[in-house]
CSV table of C-alpha atoms in Angstrom, one decimal:
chain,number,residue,atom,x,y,z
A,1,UNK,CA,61.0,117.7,102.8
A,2,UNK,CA,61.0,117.2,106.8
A,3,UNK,CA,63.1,117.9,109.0
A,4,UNK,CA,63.3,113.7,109.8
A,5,UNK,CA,64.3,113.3,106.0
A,6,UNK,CA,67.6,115.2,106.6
A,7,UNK,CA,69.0,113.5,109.7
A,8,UNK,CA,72.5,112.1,109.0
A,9,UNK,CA,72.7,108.9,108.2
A,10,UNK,CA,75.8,107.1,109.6
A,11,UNK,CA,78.1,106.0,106.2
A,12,UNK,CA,77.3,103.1,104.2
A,13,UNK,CA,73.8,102.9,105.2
A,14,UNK,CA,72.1,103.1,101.8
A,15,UNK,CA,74.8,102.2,99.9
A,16,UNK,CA,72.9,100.5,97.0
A,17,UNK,CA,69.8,102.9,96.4
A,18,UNK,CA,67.6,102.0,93.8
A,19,UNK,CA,68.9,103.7,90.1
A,20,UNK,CA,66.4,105.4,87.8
A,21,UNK,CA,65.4,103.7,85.2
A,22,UNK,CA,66.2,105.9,81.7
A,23,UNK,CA,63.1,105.9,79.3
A,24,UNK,CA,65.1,107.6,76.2
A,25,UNK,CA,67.6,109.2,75.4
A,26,UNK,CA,68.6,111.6,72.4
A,27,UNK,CA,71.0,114.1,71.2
A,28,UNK,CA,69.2,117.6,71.1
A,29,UNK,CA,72.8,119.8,70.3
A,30,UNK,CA,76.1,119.0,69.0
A,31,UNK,CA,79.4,121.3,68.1
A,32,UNK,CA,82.9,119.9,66.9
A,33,UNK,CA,83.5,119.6,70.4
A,34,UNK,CA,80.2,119.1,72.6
A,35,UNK,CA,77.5,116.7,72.6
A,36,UNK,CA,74.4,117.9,74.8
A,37,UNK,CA,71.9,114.4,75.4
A,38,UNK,CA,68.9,114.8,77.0
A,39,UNK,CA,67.3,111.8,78.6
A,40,UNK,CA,63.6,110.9,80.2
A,41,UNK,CA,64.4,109.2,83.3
A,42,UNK,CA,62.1,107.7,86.2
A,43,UNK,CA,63.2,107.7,89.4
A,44,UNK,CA,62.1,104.8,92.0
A,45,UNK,CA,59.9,106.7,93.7
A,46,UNK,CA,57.9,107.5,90.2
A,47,UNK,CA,59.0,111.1,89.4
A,48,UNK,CA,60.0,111.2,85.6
A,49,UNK,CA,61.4,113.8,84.8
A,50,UNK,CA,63.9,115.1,81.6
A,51,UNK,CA,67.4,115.8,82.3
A,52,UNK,CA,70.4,117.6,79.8
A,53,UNK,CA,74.2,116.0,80.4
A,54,UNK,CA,77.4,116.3,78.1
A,55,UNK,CA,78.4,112.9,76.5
A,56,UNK,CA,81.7,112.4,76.8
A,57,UNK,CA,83.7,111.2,73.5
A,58,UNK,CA,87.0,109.7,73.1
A,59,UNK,CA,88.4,106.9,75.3
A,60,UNK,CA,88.9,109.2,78.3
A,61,UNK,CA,91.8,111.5,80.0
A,62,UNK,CA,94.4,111.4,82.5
A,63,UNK,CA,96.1,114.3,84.7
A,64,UNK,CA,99.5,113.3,86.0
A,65,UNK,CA,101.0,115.0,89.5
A,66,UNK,CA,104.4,114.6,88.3
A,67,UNK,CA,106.8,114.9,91.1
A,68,UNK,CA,110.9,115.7,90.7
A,69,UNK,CA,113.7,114.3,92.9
A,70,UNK,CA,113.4,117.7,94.9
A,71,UNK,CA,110.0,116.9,96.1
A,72,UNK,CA,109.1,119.4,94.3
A,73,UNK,CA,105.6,119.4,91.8
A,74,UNK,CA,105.8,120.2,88.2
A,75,UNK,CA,102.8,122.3,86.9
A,76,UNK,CA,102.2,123.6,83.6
A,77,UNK,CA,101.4,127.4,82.6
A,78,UNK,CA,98.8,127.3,80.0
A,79,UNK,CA,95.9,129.8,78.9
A,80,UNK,CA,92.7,128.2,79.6
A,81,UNK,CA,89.9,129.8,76.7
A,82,UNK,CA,87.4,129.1,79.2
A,83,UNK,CA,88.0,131.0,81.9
A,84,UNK,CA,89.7,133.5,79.8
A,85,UNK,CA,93.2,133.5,81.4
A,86,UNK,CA,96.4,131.9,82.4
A,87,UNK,CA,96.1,129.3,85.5
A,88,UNK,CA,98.5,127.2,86.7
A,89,UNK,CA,97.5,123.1,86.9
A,90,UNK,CA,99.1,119.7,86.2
A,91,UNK,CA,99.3,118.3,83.1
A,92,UNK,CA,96.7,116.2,81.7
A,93,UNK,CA,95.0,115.1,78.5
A,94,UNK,CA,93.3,112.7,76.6
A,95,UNK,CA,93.8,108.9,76.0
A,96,UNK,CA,94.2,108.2,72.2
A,97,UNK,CA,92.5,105.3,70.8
A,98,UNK,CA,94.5,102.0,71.6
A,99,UNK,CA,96.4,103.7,74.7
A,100,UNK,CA,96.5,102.3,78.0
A,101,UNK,CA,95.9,105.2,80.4
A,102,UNK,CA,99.6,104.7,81.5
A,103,UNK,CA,100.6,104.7,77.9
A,104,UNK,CA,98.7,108.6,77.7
A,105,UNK,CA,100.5,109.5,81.2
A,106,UNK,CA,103.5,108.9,79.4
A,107,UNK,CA,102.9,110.8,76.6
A,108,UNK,CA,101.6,113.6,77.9
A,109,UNK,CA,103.7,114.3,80.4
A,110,UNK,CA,107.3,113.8,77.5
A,111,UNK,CA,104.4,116.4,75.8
A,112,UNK,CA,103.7,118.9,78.1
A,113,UNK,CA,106.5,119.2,80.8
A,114,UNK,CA,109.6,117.0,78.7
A,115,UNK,CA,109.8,114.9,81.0
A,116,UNK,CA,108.6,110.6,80.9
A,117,UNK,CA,108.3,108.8,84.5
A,118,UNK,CA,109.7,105.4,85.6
A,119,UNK,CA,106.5,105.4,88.3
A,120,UNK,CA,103.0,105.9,87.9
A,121,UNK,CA,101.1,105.6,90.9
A,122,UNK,CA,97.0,105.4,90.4
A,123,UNK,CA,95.5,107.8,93.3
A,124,UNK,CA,91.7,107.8,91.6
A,125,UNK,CA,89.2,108.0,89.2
A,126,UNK,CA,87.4,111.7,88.9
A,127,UNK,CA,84.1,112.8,87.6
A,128,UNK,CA,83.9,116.5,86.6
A,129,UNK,CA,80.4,117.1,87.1
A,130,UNK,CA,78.3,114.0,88.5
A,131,UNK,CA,74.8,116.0,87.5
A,132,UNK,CA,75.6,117.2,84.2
A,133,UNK,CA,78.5,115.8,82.5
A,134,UNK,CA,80.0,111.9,81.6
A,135,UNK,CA,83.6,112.4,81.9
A,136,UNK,CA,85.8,111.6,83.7
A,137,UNK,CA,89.9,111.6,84.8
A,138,UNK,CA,92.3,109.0,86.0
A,139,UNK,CA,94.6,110.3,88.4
A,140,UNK,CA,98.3,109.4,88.7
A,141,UNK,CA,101.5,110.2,90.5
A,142,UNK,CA,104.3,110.5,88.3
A,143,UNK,CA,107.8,110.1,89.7
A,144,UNK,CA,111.3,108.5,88.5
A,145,UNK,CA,111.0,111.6,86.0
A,146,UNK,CA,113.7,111.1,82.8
A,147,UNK,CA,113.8,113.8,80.4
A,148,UNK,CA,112.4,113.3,76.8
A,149,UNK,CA,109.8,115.4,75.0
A,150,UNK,CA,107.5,115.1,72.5
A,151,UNK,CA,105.7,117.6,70.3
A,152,UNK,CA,102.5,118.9,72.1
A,153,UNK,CA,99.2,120.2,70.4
A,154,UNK,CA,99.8,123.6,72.6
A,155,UNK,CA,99.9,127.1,70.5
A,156,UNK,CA,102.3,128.4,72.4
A,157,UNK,CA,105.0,127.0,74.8
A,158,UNK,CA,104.0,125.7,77.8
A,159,UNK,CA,105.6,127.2,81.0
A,160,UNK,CA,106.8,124.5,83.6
A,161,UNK,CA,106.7,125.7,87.2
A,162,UNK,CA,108.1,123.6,90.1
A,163,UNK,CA,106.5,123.6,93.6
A,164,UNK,CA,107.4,122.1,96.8
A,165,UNK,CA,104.4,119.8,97.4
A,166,UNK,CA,105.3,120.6,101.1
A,167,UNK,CA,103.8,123.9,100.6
A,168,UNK,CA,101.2,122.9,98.6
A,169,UNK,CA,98.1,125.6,100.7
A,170,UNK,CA,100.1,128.0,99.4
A,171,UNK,CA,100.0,127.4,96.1
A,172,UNK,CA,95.8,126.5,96.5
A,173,UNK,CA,96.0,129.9,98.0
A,174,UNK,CA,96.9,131.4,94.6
A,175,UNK,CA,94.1,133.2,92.6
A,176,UNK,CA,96.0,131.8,89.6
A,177,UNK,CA,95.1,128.0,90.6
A,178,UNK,CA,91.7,127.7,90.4
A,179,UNK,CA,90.9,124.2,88.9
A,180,UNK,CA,88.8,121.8,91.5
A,181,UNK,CA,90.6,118.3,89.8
A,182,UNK,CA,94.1,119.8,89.9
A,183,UNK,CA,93.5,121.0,93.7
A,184,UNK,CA,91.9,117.5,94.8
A,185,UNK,CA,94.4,115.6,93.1
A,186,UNK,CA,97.7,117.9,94.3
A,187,UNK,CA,95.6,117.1,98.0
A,188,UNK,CA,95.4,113.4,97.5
A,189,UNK,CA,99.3,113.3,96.5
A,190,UNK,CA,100.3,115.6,99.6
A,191,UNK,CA,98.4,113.1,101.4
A,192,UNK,CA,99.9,109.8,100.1
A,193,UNK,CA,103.2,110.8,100.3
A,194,UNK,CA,102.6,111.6,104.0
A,195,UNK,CA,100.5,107.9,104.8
A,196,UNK,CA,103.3,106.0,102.5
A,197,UNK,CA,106.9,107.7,102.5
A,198,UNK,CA,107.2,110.1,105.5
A,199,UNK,CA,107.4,113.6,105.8
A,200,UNK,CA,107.3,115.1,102.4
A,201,UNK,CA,110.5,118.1,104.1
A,202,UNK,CA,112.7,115.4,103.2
A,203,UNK,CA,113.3,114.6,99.7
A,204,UNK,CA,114.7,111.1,100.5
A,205,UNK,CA,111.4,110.3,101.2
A,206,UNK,CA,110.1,110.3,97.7
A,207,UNK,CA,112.9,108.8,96.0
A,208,UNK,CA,112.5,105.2,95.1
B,1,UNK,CA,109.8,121.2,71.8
B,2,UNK,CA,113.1,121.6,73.1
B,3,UNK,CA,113.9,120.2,76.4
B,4,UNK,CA,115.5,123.4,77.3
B,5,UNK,CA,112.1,125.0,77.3
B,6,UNK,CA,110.7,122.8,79.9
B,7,UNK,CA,113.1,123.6,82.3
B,8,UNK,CA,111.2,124.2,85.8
B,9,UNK,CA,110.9,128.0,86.6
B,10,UNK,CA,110.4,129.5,89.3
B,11,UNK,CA,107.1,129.5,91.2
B,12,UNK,CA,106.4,133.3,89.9
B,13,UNK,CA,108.6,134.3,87.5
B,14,UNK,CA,106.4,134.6,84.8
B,15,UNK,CA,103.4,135.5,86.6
B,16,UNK,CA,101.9,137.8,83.8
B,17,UNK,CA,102.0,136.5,80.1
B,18,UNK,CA,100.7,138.1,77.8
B,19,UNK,CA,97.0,137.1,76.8
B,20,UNK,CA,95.9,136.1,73.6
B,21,UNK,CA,93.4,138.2,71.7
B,22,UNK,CA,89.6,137.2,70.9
B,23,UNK,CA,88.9,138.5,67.7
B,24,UNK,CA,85.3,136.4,66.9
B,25,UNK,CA,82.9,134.7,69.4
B,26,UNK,CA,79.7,133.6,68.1
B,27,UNK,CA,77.3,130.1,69.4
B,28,UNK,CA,77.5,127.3,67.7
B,29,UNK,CA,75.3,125.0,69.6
B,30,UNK,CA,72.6,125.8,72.0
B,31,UNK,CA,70.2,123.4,74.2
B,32,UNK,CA,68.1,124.0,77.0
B,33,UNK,CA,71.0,123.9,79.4
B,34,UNK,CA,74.3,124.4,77.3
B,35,UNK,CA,75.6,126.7,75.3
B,36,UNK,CA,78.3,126.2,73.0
B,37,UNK,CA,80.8,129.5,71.7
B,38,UNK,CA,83.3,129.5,69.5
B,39,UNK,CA,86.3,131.6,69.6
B,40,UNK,CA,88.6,133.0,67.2
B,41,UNK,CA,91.9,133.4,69.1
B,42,UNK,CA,95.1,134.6,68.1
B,43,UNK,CA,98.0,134.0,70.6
B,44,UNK,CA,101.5,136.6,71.4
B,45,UNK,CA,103.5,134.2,69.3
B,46,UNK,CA,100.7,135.1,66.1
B,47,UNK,CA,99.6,131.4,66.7
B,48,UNK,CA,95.6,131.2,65.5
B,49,UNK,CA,93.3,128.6,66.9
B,50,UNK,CA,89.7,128.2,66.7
B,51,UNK,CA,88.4,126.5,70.4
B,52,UNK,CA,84.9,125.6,72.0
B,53,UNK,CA,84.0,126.4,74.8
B,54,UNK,CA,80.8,126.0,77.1
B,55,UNK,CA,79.5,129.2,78.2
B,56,UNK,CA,78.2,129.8,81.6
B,57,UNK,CA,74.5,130.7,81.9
B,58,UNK,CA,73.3,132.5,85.3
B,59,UNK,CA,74.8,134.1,88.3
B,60,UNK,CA,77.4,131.6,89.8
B,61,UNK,CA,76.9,128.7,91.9
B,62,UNK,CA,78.1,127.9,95.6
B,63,UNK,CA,79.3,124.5,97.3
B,64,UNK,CA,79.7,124.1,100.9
B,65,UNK,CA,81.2,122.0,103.5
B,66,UNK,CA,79.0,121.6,106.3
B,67,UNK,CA,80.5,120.6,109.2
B,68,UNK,CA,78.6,119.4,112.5
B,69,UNK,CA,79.1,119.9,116.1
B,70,UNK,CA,81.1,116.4,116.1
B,71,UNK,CA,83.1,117.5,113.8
B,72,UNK,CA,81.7,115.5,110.7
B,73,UNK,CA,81.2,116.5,107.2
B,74,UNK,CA,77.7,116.6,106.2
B,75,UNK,CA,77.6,114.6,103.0
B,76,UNK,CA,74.8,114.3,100.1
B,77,UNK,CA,73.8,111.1,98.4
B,78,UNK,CA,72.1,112.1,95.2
B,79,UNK,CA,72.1,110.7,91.5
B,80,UNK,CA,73.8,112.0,88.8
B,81,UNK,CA,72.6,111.7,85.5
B,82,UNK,CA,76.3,112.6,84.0
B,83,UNK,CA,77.5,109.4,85.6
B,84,UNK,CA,74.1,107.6,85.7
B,85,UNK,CA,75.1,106.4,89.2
B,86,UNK,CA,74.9,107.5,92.9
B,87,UNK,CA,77.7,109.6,94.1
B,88,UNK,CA,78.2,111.2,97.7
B,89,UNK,CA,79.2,115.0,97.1
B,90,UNK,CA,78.8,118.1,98.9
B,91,UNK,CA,75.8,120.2,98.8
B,92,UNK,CA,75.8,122.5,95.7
B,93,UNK,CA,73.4,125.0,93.5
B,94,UNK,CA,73.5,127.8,91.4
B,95,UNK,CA,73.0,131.8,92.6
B,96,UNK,CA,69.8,132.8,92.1
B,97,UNK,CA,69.2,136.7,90.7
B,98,UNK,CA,69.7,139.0,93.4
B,99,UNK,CA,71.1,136.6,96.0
B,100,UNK,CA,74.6,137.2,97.8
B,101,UNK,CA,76.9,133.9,97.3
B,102,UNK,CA,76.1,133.8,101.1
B,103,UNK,CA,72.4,133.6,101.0
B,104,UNK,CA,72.6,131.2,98.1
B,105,UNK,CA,74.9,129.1,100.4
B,106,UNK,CA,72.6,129.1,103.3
B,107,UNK,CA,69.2,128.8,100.7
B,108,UNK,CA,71.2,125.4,99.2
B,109,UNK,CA,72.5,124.2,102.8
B,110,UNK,CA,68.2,124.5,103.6
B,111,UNK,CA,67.1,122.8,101.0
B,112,UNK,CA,69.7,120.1,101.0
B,113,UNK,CA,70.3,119.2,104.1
B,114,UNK,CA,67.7,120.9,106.0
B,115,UNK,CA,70.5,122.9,108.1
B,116,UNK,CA,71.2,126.4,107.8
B,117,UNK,CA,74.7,127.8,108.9
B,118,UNK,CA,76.1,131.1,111.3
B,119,UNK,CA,79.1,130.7,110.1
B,120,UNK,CA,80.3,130.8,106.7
B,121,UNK,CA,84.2,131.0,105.9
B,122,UNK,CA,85.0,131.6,102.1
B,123,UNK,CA,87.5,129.1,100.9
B,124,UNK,CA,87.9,129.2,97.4
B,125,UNK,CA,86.6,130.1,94.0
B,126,UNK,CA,87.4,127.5,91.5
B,127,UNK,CA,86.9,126.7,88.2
B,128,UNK,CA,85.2,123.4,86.9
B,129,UNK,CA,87.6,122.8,83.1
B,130,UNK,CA,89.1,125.9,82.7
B,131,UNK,CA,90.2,125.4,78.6
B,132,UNK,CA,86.8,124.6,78.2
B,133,UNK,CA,84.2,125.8,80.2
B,134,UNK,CA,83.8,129.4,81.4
B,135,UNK,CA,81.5,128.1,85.1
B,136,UNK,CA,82.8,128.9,88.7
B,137,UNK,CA,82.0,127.6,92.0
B,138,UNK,CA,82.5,129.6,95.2
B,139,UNK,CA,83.4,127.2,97.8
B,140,UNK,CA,82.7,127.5,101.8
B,141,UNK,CA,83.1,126.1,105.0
B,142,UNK,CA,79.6,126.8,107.2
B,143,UNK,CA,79.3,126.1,110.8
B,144,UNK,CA,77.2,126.5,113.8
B,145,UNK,CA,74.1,124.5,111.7
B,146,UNK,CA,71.1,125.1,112.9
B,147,UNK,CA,67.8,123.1,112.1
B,148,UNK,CA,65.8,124.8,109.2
B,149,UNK,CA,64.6,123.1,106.1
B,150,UNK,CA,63.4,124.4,102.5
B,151,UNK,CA,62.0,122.6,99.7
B,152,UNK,CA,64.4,121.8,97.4
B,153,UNK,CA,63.8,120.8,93.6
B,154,UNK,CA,65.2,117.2,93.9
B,155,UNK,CA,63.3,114.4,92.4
B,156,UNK,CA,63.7,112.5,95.3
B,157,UNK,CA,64.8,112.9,99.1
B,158,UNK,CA,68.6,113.4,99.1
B,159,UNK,CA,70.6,111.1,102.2
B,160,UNK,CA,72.6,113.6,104.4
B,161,UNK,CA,75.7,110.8,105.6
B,162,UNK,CA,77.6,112.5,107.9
B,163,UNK,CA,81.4,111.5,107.9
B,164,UNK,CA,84.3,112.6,110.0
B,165,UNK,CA,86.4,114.9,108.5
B,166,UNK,CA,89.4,113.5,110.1
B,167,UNK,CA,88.8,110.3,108.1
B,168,UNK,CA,88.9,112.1,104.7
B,169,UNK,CA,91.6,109.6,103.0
B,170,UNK,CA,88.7,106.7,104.1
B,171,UNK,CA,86.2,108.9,102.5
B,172,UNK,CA,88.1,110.2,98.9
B,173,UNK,CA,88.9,106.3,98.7
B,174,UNK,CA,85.4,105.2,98.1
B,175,UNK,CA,84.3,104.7,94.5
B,176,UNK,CA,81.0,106.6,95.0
B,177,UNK,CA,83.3,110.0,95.9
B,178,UNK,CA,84.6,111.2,92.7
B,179,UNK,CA,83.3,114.4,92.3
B,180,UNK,CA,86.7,116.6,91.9
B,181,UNK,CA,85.7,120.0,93.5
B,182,UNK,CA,83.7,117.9,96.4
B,183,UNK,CA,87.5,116.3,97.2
B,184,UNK,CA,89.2,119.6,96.2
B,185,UNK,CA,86.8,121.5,98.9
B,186,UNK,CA,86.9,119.1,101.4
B,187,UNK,CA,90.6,118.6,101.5
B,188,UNK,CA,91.0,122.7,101.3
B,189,UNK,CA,88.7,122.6,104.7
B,190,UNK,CA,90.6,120.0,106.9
B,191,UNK,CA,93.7,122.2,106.2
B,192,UNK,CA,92.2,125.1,107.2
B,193,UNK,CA,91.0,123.7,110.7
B,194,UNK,CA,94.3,122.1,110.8
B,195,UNK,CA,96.2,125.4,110.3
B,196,UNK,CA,93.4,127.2,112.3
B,197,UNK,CA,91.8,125.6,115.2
B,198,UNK,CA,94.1,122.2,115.8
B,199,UNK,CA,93.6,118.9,115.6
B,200,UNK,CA,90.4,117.5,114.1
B,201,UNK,CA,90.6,114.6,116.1
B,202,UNK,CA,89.1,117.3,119.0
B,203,UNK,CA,85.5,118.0,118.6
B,204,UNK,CA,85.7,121.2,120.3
B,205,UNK,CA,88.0,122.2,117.8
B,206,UNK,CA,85.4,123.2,115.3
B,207,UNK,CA,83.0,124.8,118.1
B,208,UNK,CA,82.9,128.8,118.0
């Protein structure tokens, strides 16, 4: 590759590129869980070449930034077997078949911190891996929180740990928060509240 | 449930629970790519669950945010066969064996978008689904780019779009930015120069 080929283009100047066209697909491994595809694809410029994602099943998932009258963010405690420790994230989960997303917001959040919400603001859809995996995550703020719970899936209690979103690098800071969706999405938050309700010190500002 | 149990705690005041136990792991799939364990967990409570998890091949992986002498965020456009679509990200790659994170940041940042970098300031190490897969990402800032291109492995030329960083809520709004550590990083780096070298809108701000 030159040197030419990697001067910056201004935004939006090849917004449309041409896709690759996929030849075939097929499922080379599958667990209860995972689904590895492999596909022949054919970019524009005639390189083929094979690729391995994840599939994603189900109907997908949503992660919540729940939000109390204190201004303060409501994460969850909860061991994650893949990184083979305790972190500290928002709550989030799958949509059941037949849910709207808001409908899982709901429910998840009355599942993992007690609590339902009167608001639900959509911040963004997130992929988790663009190269290698299908899924992705609708973000939400939750606010207007009213206490109700549901039974959760968890195999042990999860812990609920309020944050003031004002001092949200500090808690990014934390070797114990660690997960890139959780971060972007406690960022994107921080940052409404600032563009839509004022100074997130005053905890008029995010009451309706 | 109870409600009681999801009162808020304090941010810390269980900072320590007590892990579960592993007491099996064996592979139950495997592709070219992926690999697939299960676990045989048994929680402090006595609580038993069998999970999946992907396991993470190789030596890391390393995702920067290269930012220019104006100030602007040096931006990839590259396909994603996860998505099947175009998405604009950060540049990214795994550790090869034997590299430092830092030489695999500055190898990517030449391959990617023909720059290398004098200055690289650690950010963050976070983790991609962390009930479900075991992968990492250490996450950078580099600065002071300098002209200096390798070939990369890319089936096609990647777009370097530079964008400025102080127009990051412009930038996370678009529907081809969804990658969540890309936003997670890029956010975590405009709050850094905010908290460390003032206001963004200055270009000599982000000058050594």
């Amino acid at each position: 590759m030159t040197e030419q080929a990697k001067a910056p283009n201004s935004p939006g100047e090849n917004d449309n590129p041409v896709k690759p066209r996929i030849h075939a697909r097929h499922v080379v491994a599958q667990s209860r869980l995972f689904t590895v595809e492999s596909l022949e694809m054919e970019f524009s410029n005639g390189v083929q070449r094979t690729y391995e994602r994840l599939a994603s099943g189900g109907h997908g998932a949503v992660m919540m930034v729940p939000i109390d009258e204190n201004g303060q963010v409501l994460l969850i405690r909860e061991y994650g077997v893949g990184i083979e420790n305790y972190t500290l994230t928002l709550p989030k989960g799958a949509v059941d078949l037949g849910e709207s997303i808001e409908q899982a917001a709901n429910r998840e959040l009355k599942e993992e911190i007690g609590k339902g919400a009167n608001q639900l603001h959509y911040l963004k859809s997130m992929s988790l891996s663009p190269s290698y995996m299908k899924s992705s995550i609708d973000i939400f703020i939750a606010q207007d929180l009213y206490e109700e719970s549901l039974p959760g899936d968890e195999p042990e209690p999860l812990e609920v740990v309020a944050w003031p979103l004002n001092k949200l690098d500090e808690l990014v800071s934390r070797a114990d928060v660690t997960e890139g969706r959780a971060i972007a999405a406690l960022y994107m938050a921080k940052s409404w509240f600032e563009n839509n309700q004022g100074n997130m010190d005053k905890t008029a500002s995010i009451e309706k």
